[in-house]
XYZ file of C-alpha atoms in Angstrom:
603
model
C 27.249 -1.484 6.781
C 26.978 -3.609 3.664
C 26.177 -1.064 0.976
C 25.517 -3.393 -1.918
C 23.000 -6.174 -2.113
C 22.428 -8.536 -5.001
C 20.116 -11.466 -5.580
C 22.335 -14.428 -4.830
C 22.204 -17.731 -6.674
C 20.914 -19.308 -3.469
C 18.111 -16.755 -3.259
C 17.228 -17.310 -6.904
C 17.015 -21.056 -6.373
C 14.863 -20.464 -3.310
C 12.533 -18.327 -5.431
C 12.146 -21.032 -8.051
C 11.568 -23.733 -5.441
C 8.897 -21.613 -3.796
C 7.244 -21.009 -7.149
C 7.162 -24.739 -7.772
C 5.626 -25.277 -4.354
C 2.810 -22.783 -4.993
C -0.481 -24.172 -6.185
C -0.509 -27.137 -3.826
C -3.820 -28.204 -2.358
C -5.300 -26.280 0.564
C -4.477 -27.453 4.077
C -6.751 -30.129 5.479
C -9.833 -28.875 7.247
C -9.254 -27.791 10.818
C -12.045 -26.712 13.122
C -11.758 -23.304 14.722
C -11.701 -24.866 18.172
C -8.924 -27.297 17.297
C -6.894 -24.554 15.658
C -7.264 -22.313 18.675
C -6.178 -25.115 21.001
C -3.165 -25.885 18.829
C -2.198 -22.219 18.686
C -2.425 -21.945 22.462
C -0.270 -25.034 22.904
C 2.316 -23.687 20.456
C 2.448 -20.350 22.263
C 2.819 -22.024 25.639
C 5.599 -24.256 24.374
C 7.385 -21.303 22.800
C 7.330 -19.422 26.098
C 9.523 -22.070 27.688
C 12.363 -21.797 25.168
C 15.575 -19.986 25.989
C 15.261 -16.224 25.468
C 15.130 -13.041 27.579
C 13.592 -13.797 30.960
C 11.062 -11.005 30.619
C 9.508 -12.766 27.629
C 8.793 -15.926 29.599
C 7.434 -13.934 32.511
C 5.128 -11.892 30.317
C 3.806 -14.934 28.483
C 2.973 -16.604 31.793
C 0.771 -13.717 32.914
C -2.834 -13.180 31.960
C -3.404 -9.845 30.169
C -5.449 -8.489 33.066
C -2.548 -9.169 35.464
C -0.044 -7.227 33.406
C 0.686 -3.553 33.733
C -1.300 -1.562 31.185
C 1.137 -0.649 28.426
C 0.532 2.304 26.104
C 3.267 2.778 23.526
C 3.898 5.105 20.613
C 4.166 3.692 17.128
C 5.899 5.836 14.512
C 4.083 4.707 11.376
C 4.957 6.287 8.031
C 2.307 4.126 6.341
C -0.684 5.121 8.495
C -3.383 7.535 7.368
C -4.493 8.051 10.980
C -2.890 9.724 13.987
C -3.879 9.076 17.582
C -4.956 6.195 19.805
C -5.996 2.978 18.063
C -9.560 2.670 19.283
C -12.719 0.938 18.096
C -13.267 -2.788 18.143
C -9.651 -3.434 17.122
C -8.389 -1.378 20.039
C -10.788 -3.205 22.351
C -9.592 -6.620 21.181
C -5.876 -5.905 21.592
C -6.594 -4.353 24.997
C -8.299 -7.567 26.110
C -5.655 -9.843 24.606
C -2.515 -7.946 25.588
C -3.559 -5.041 27.859
C -1.891 -2.650 25.432
C -2.802 0.568 23.703
C -1.146 1.958 20.565
C -0.672 5.678 20.008
C -0.028 6.063 16.268
C 2.318 8.851 15.178
C 1.782 9.400 11.451
C 4.015 11.777 9.468
C 1.438 11.623 6.652
C -1.324 12.980 8.881
C 0.995 15.359 10.730
C 1.817 16.898 7.369
C 5.465 17.389 8.268
C 6.820 14.328 6.464
C 10.580 13.999 6.779
C 10.724 16.786 9.361
C 8.866 14.724 11.964
C 11.263 11.823 11.401
C 14.317 14.088 11.713
C 12.963 15.797 14.831
C 12.261 12.537 16.643
C 15.548 10.866 15.708
C 17.467 14.007 16.667
C 15.870 13.675 20.095
C 17.305 10.156 20.329
C 14.215 8.010 19.774
C 11.731 7.462 16.963
C 9.167 5.292 18.730
C 8.799 2.145 20.796
C 7.156 0.508 17.788
C 8.083 1.531 14.239
C 6.657 0.916 10.773
C 8.524 2.668 7.964
C 10.312 2.240 4.633
C 13.735 0.802 3.840
C 16.191 3.701 3.795
C 15.269 5.357 7.110
C 14.919 1.942 8.738
C 18.501 1.055 7.765
C 19.620 4.445 9.075
C 17.863 3.761 12.369
C 19.549 0.364 12.610
C 22.989 1.822 11.939
C 22.465 4.704 14.359
C 21.486 2.394 17.213
C 17.796 3.294 17.483
C 16.494 -0.241 16.947
C 16.391 -3.282 19.193
C 18.145 -6.458 18.029
C 15.310 -9.000 17.900
C 17.548 -12.042 17.429
C 17.393 -13.386 21.021
C 13.630 -12.810 21.229
C 12.405 -14.384 17.999
C 12.611 -18.078 19.069
C 9.630 -17.391 21.333
C 7.334 -16.196 18.556
C 6.298 -19.033 16.204
C 4.387 -16.874 13.725
C 7.285 -14.469 13.308
C 9.660 -17.390 12.835
C 7.687 -18.274 9.712
C 8.890 -14.980 8.223
C 12.558 -15.852 8.708
C 13.370 -15.965 4.984
C 12.274 -12.336 4.756
C 13.979 -10.885 7.802
C 17.193 -12.909 7.547
C 17.596 -11.880 3.923
C 16.978 -8.242 4.697
C 19.493 -8.333 7.568
C 22.263 -8.548 4.958
C 21.665 -4.845 4.313
C 23.154 -3.830 7.657
C 24.338 -6.746 9.807
C 23.768 -10.436 8.991
C 24.181 -11.316 12.673
C 21.398 -9.047 13.894
C 17.671 -9.062 13.105
C 16.510 -5.468 13.466
C 13.436 -5.402 11.223
C 10.543 -7.580 10.092
C 9.523 -7.100 6.436
C 5.786 -6.709 5.864
C 3.327 -8.231 3.387
C 5.378 -11.402 3.157
C 3.719 -13.948 0.861
C 4.032 -17.562 -0.255
C 1.992 -16.976 -3.427
C 3.580 -17.093 -6.928
C 6.131 -14.321 -7.328
C 5.223 -13.552 -10.929
C 1.562 -12.989 -10.033
C 0.483 -9.362 -9.351
C 0.083 -8.844 -5.615
C -3.164 -6.936 -5.786
C -6.434 -6.868 -3.920
C -8.182 -9.945 -5.254
C -10.428 -9.511 -8.297
C -9.345 -5.910 -8.774
C -5.811 -4.565 -9.158
C -4.390 -1.529 -7.395
C -2.789 0.207 -10.373
C -5.172 0.521 -13.307
C -7.640 3.063 -14.753
C -10.429 3.105 -12.169
C -13.464 5.343 -12.716
C -17.159 5.991 -12.096
C -18.663 3.127 -14.042
C -22.226 4.486 -14.075
C -21.011 7.796 -15.529
C -18.932 5.881 -18.068
C -22.008 3.916 -19.177
C -24.029 7.141 -19.321
C -21.757 8.556 -22.033
C -22.022 5.410 -24.116
C -19.115 3.368 -22.727
C -16.644 4.445 -25.426
C -13.611 2.271 -26.143
C -10.598 4.159 -24.736
C -7.508 4.142 -26.926
C -4.716 5.623 -24.825
C -4.010 7.879 -21.868
C -4.781 11.103 -23.776
C -8.105 9.653 -24.801
C -8.675 8.677 -21.146
C -8.486 12.345 -20.133
C -11.031 13.179 -22.853
C -13.415 10.471 -21.665
C -13.156 11.643 -18.038
C -13.920 15.192 -19.215
C -17.016 13.912 -21.039
C -18.153 12.158 -17.870
C -17.875 15.362 -15.828
C -19.563 17.451 -18.521
C -22.467 14.995 -18.407
C -22.527 15.153 -14.573
C -21.387 18.690 -13.613
C -22.814 18.488 -10.084
C -23.672 15.831 -7.523
C -27.103 15.261 -5.993
C -26.507 18.163 -3.591
C -25.517 20.586 -6.330
C -21.785 20.510 -5.541
C -19.341 20.761 -8.436
C -17.910 17.463 -9.629
C -14.314 16.844 -10.697
C -12.647 14.527 -13.128
C -9.512 14.286 -10.996
C -9.057 15.143 -7.343
C -5.448 14.949 -6.153
C -3.771 15.074 -2.735
C -0.190 15.740 -1.556
C -0.011 13.457 1.508
C 1.993 10.705 -0.193
C 4.326 12.892 -2.250
C 7.948 11.882 -2.068
C 10.498 12.315 -4.885
C 7.645 13.066 -7.297
C 4.066 14.213 -6.829
C 2.377 10.912 -6.081
C -0.836 11.285 -8.072
C 1.098 12.240 -11.193
C 3.500 9.312 -10.804
C 0.661 6.899 -9.968
C -0.990 7.589 -13.300
C 2.268 6.567 -15.014
C 2.371 3.337 -13.010
C -1.301 2.552 -13.375
C -1.670 3.152 -17.100
C 1.653 3.206 -18.913
C 3.504 0.502 -16.979
C 6.396 2.477 -15.531
C 7.632 1.644 -12.054
C 9.924 3.312 -9.570
C 13.543 2.263 -9.896
C 16.039 4.525 -8.165
C 15.040 8.056 -7.247
C 14.236 9.866 -10.479
C 15.279 6.959 -12.712
C 12.315 4.694 -13.339
C 11.789 1.358 -15.108
C 9.965 1.156 -18.407
C 10.082 -2.659 -18.344
C 10.169 -5.217 -15.493
C 13.648 -6.429 -16.481
C 15.097 -2.925 -15.945
C 16.508 -2.815 -19.465
C 14.912 0.561 -20.216
C 15.683 3.183 -17.570
C 13.868 6.512 -17.911
C 14.873 9.801 -16.264
C 11.631 11.323 -15.022
C 13.119 14.817 -14.982
C 14.285 14.856 -18.587
C 12.611 17.440 -20.792
C 9.640 15.783 -22.472
C 9.846 12.884 -19.977
C 6.751 10.764 -19.146
C 6.447 12.698 -15.872
C 6.560 16.042 -17.699
C 3.923 14.851 -20.178
C 1.662 13.713 -17.339
C 1.900 17.104 -15.611
C 0.975 18.670 -18.943
C -2.114 16.500 -19.187
C -3.197 17.546 -15.695
C -2.618 21.195 -16.505
C -4.749 20.904 -19.631
C -7.439 19.209 -17.542
C -7.155 21.938 -14.881
C -7.669 24.677 -17.441
C -10.633 22.715 -18.723
C -12.088 22.865 -15.207
C -12.041 19.184 -14.294
C -9.162 19.114 -11.750
C -10.208 19.781 -8.158
C -8.958 23.242 -7.161
C -8.279 21.966 -3.608
C -5.946 19.198 -4.809
C -2.693 20.761 -3.561
C -3.953 21.337 -0.015
C -6.464 18.584 0.832
C -5.547 15.378 2.631
C -6.369 11.724 2.029
C -9.455 11.724 4.269
C -10.942 14.675 2.403
C -10.327 12.942 -0.919
C -12.011 9.758 0.317
C -15.050 11.752 1.455
C -15.325 13.555 -1.886
C -15.025 10.295 -3.794
C -17.213 7.993 -1.732
C -19.639 10.050 0.345
C -20.103 13.278 -1.642
C -19.801 11.395 -4.956
C -18.022 14.254 -6.696
C -15.057 12.544 -8.405
C -14.887 10.619 -11.684
C -11.432 9.018 -11.444
C -9.931 7.126 -8.481
C -6.198 6.500 -8.073
C -6.503 3.099 -6.448
C -9.209 0.476 -6.182
C -9.195 0.938 -2.401
C -10.058 4.655 -2.728
C -13.564 3.915 -3.985
C -16.082 1.068 -3.946
C -15.543 -1.419 -6.743
C -18.518 -2.893 -8.549
C -17.025 -6.291 -7.669
C -17.486 -5.627 -3.951
C -20.819 -5.565 -2.186
C -22.143 -2.091 -2.812
C -25.124 -0.074 -1.618
C -25.778 2.181 -4.589
C -27.797 4.563 -2.429
C -24.712 5.163 -0.271
C -21.704 4.663 -2.555
C -21.075 5.197 -6.267
C -19.917 2.248 -8.408
C -16.296 2.330 -9.634
C -14.609 -0.115 -11.983
C -11.455 -0.603 -13.980
C -12.030 0.521 -17.565
C -9.225 -0.787 -19.783
C -7.300 1.166 -22.400
C -6.236 -0.369 -25.687
C -2.593 0.568 -25.061
C -2.323 0.323 -21.279
C 0.182 -1.814 -19.373
C -0.449 -1.229 -15.653
C 2.456 -2.145 -13.395
C 2.302 -4.332 -10.316
C 4.811 -5.918 -8.004
C 4.614 -9.679 -7.643
C 4.044 -11.555 -4.396
C 7.256 -11.979 -2.461
C 8.606 -14.214 0.328
C 10.874 -11.269 1.135
C 8.049 -8.778 1.722
C 6.553 -6.020 -0.387
C 6.703 -2.261 -0.780
C 9.952 -1.763 1.146
C 8.193 -1.214 4.475
C 9.105 -2.902 7.770
C 8.231 -3.392 11.428
C 10.812 -2.728 14.152
C 11.059 -1.991 17.875
C 12.822 1.039 19.275
C 15.611 0.464 21.782
C 13.784 2.588 24.329
C 10.751 0.252 24.382
C 9.753 -0.441 27.991
C 8.367 -3.919 27.246
C 9.738 -5.048 23.860
C 8.594 -8.616 24.440
C 4.987 -7.432 24.719
C 5.256 -5.513 21.443
C 6.722 -8.639 19.842
C 3.884 -10.680 21.283
C 1.495 -8.305 19.522
C 3.500 -8.524 16.276
C 3.416 -12.325 16.498
C -0.361 -12.183 16.829
C -0.612 -9.829 13.829
C 1.169 -12.541 11.802
C -1.026 -15.341 13.206
C -4.193 -16.716 11.626
C -6.390 -15.089 14.265
C -4.570 -11.773 14.051
C -4.729 -11.730 10.274
C -8.466 -12.369 10.318
C -9.235 -9.705 12.905
C -6.997 -7.279 10.979
C -9.573 -7.616 8.172
C -12.559 -7.433 10.535
C -13.228 -11.163 10.212
C -14.563 -12.475 13.515
C -16.205 -15.902 13.420
C -19.855 -15.781 14.404
C -20.038 -12.029 13.852
C -18.773 -11.243 10.364
C -18.235 -14.733 8.938
C -19.277 -18.357 9.473
C -17.894 -21.659 8.214
C -20.538 -23.374 6.052
C -19.719 -26.794 4.589
C -16.054 -26.157 5.215
C -15.962 -22.786 3.466
C -16.132 -19.224 4.875
C -19.276 -17.203 4.262
C -19.896 -13.582 5.260
C -22.766 -13.023 7.725
C -25.626 -10.597 7.270
C -23.882 -8.254 9.689
C -20.825 -8.186 7.429
C -22.929 -7.794 4.295
C -24.981 -4.931 5.731
C -23.703 -1.891 3.790
C -24.998 0.648 6.347
C -22.006 2.952 6.975
C -23.395 3.786 10.423
C -23.730 0.238 11.755
C -22.292 -0.256 15.219
C -19.912 -2.795 16.662
C -21.410 -5.107 19.313
C -21.197 -3.762 22.844
C -18.846 -6.548 23.938
C -16.410 -5.144 21.358
C -16.803 -1.637 22.673
C -19.673 -0.448 20.497
C -19.103 2.582 18.320
C -18.864 2.800 14.549
C -17.916 -0.494 12.932
C -16.459 1.247 9.908
C -14.192 3.467 12.014
C -13.310 0.775 14.539
C -10.939 -1.358 12.472
C -7.146 -1.420 12.596
C -5.378 1.828 11.712
C -1.822 0.488 11.377
C -2.444 0.007 7.657
C 0.505 -2.298 6.859
C 0.456 -5.963 7.820
C 3.136 -8.606 8.176
C 1.529 -11.299 5.973
C -0.087 -10.444 2.655
C -3.865 -10.252 2.790
C -4.366 -12.632 -0.154
C -2.416 -15.504 1.428
C -4.325 -18.555 2.620
C -5.373 -19.068 6.240
C -5.532 -22.431 7.999
C -8.456 -21.286 10.166
C -10.419 -20.780 6.943
C -9.559 -24.264 5.676
C -7.004 -22.816 3.308
C -9.115 -20.026 1.839
C -7.646 -16.555 1.493
C -8.179 -14.001 4.238
C -9.398 -11.664 1.509
C -13.156 -12.257 1.629
C -13.538 -10.790 -1.868
C -11.905 -13.990 -3.141
C -14.373 -16.328 -1.429
C -16.738 -18.081 -3.875
C -19.689 -17.213 -1.627
C -18.771 -13.511 -1.653
C -18.255 -13.379 -5.397
C -21.689 -14.947 -5.915
C -23.409 -12.614 -3.434
C -21.753 -9.499 -4.881
C -23.395 -9.751 -8.285
C -25.085 -6.497 -9.280
C -26.180 -4.774 -12.477
C -22.791 -3.158 -12.939
C -20.405 -6.081 -12.564
C -22.709 -8.194 -14.743
C -22.486 -5.525 -17.463
C -18.726 -5.274 -16.939
C -18.205 -9.022 -17.468
C -20.298 -8.958 -20.630
C -18.530 -5.868 -21.973
C -14.958 -7.064 -21.401
C -15.444 -10.846 -21.612
C -13.663 -11.564 -18.341
C -14.535 -12.498 -14.761
C -12.883 -9.354 -13.411
C -10.058 -6.864 -13.974
C -7.259 -9.236 -13.015
C -8.685 -11.950 -15.241
C -8.939 -9.444 -18.101
C -5.326 -8.324 -17.717
C -4.126 -11.930 -17.630
C -6.095 -12.842 -20.754
C -4.935 -9.826 -22.727
C -1.339 -9.849 -21.477
C -1.551 -6.143 -20.692
C -0.097 -6.179 -17.173
C 3.554 -5.446 -16.383
C 4.753 -7.397 -13.318
C 8.063 -7.054 -11.485
C 8.484 -10.407 -9.694
C 8.777 -10.389 -5.931
C 12.450 -10.126 -5.033
C 14.843 -9.456 -2.147
C 16.515 -6.338 -3.489
C 16.578 -3.386 -1.104
C 18.195 -0.103 -2.051
C 20.988 0.907 0.312
C 20.470 3.897 2.537
C 21.519 7.194 0.974
C 24.792 8.627 2.330
C 24.244 11.816 4.323
C 25.348 14.125 1.490
C 22.977 12.411 -0.947
C 20.168 12.653 1.602
C 20.659 16.404 1.777
C 20.758 16.773 -2.003
C 17.700 14.560 -2.490
C 15.682 16.507 0.080
C 16.468 19.790 -1.660
C 15.743 18.417 -5.137
C 12.502 16.856 -3.890
C 11.298 20.212 -2.593
C 12.057 21.855 -5.926
C 10.324 19.124 -7.952
C 7.214 18.964 -5.782
C 6.745 22.730 -5.679
C 7.258 23.073 -9.432
C 4.885 20.182 -10.203
C 1.997 21.619 -8.227
C 2.530 25.086 -9.712
C 2.622 23.607 -13.209
C -0.654 21.762 -12.648
C -2.264 25.093 -11.752
C -0.538 27.174 -14.478
C -2.909 29.518 -16.322
C -1.018 29.564 -19.637
C 1.408 27.460 -21.654
C 4.017 30.143 -21.153
C 3.674 29.996 -17.368
C 3.797 26.179 -17.471
C 6.981 26.102 -19.555
C 8.580 28.854 -17.479
C 8.078 26.972 -14.198
C 9.619 23.790 -15.630
C 12.554 25.636 -17.179
C 13.185 27.603 -13.978
C 13.103 24.407 -11.873
C 15.430 22.555 -14.254
C 17.778 25.545 -14.360
C 18.220 25.539 -10.594
C 18.620 21.797 -9.986
C 22.360 21.751 -10.664
C 22.843 24.346 -7.926
C 21.528 21.748 -5.460
C 23.756 18.899 -6.684
C 21.441 17.297 -9.235
C 24.211 15.767 -11.365
C 25.752 14.115 -8.316
C 22.340 12.766 -7.314
C 21.686 11.358 -10.781
C 25.087 9.630 -10.860
C 24.231 8.005 -7.518
C 20.742 6.971 -8.691
C 22.213 5.472 -11.857
C 24.496 3.325 -9.697
C 21.546 2.104 -7.621
C 19.498 1.431 -10.743
C 22.323 -0.712 -12.128
C 22.337 -2.691 -8.871
C 18.563 -3.257 -9.170
C 18.978 -4.396 -12.750
C 21.724 -6.854 -11.827
C 19.616 -8.272 -9.015
C 16.163 -8.345 -10.614
C 16.910 -8.797 -14.322
C 17.992 -12.479 -14.034
C 14.935 -13.244 -11.909
C 12.602 -11.783 -14.548
C 14.247 -13.904 -17.231
C 14.172 -17.047 -15.051
C 10.431 -16.714 -14.558
C 9.567 -16.037 -18.201
């Protein structure tokens, strides 16, 4: 296995060429019917090319003629476990006669244990979506199917070749084992967010913020004070339930407790680098050990503990899951601060104020929220693969190819022409059905009926970034929040006040104007898989850090808080902490060598 991976001169040139190419005019208008016909012709032509015989045979059959195929997907990114149902399940059943049974370690609550148990049994899943390190391990241990002979038959996947061929250098340049996700052709120094909003930024109940006089927030300590004021002004919801400033959850914890680390990323501009060594700047010139005494991580735990003793941290934080947090934030309306813009309803989206509370980014004078840039190599270190035991790998690949297609990308977002959007004067416009904020609205019977809200895709991680343009939409983004018609129709009392208050069209526009955002450009660096001894050490250290963090958040006194930290730090060396840090420092140096020149080239 190739253990080291650096950004080559060729890759850097490719990056700059792609940047120069961005900003070209949208593709010429293409009618939906013409696009569908062209796509069908392309698929038919692809089925005749040389590749495994089963692929050609499967493509020649109509879905109804094929054997029904239900396969398990091990998906470390999914917040749902079980059969993909709803309208999305109905559509893929009609198109491919398949059914996906999602196995989610997040929902199972066993994390790494579920992965270890399944790989020890010799198979992880027929379909797999997971992060870099375990995916490389699976490739090296023979769990994954080599996709190289299959890919010529799948035109939409072939468009991602820069991403998967580059990543293949991590294990075997002659074999394509994985398909990087969220691949993008947008500018690599632009934050790859969710349209008008950004994922990592202070995001809070905007109505409560206005109720306390909309104070200018200086820094992160002042932010905690402002959130406390908001809760003190609104101690209960409409049903008399206690409200919280911060409600945390452990589902996404890895090396650090996620909600603590997210605050660092979203406000102070740090970003994950290598294990416990984080970046303070995009060029990786300022590494920070998050487990040093008085580190940013330590200070953030301290802030949460102070907030807990003040009574504004949800007492269920250590034991509740993501779904419970979403319900408390959106439905019960009991939470003042949201970790991500997708956790709550932004004032820049269409919002029914009788059903959902308004949330918005409220900037800090000193903030520098971090974001990764768009990347032709994929984002977030998460990938698609197929397990070697897959009964019909070509049918899974056919589904993957559709996920990367224009039609698949639109349906992924619930965009179905004639139902949720229409083309008006060459531009997409949401229908009344799409704009109806009723959380109980039902899908049409021909799509299986049932709850529309619960019927969408549950895979949660796509192959092409949601903000990229779509030919079927005449070059508009698949993200309907970026459509001019949607922006105009989403005006409400809160986003109008927000624009006046911060003199910007939206959060992303504000961060651009003020130069407050920290962006790591999209890049092709992938950390090598940990050696087995480092894996063992990291797992043990992770357990110690997570347990100590949660106990510190709930500490009743300063003495108890300090004692837990000191006890945890005192035991780390017994688990090999110094060896782990030496390894992480080596990986951080590799990241710096790969990404630093790219940052400078794009400045």
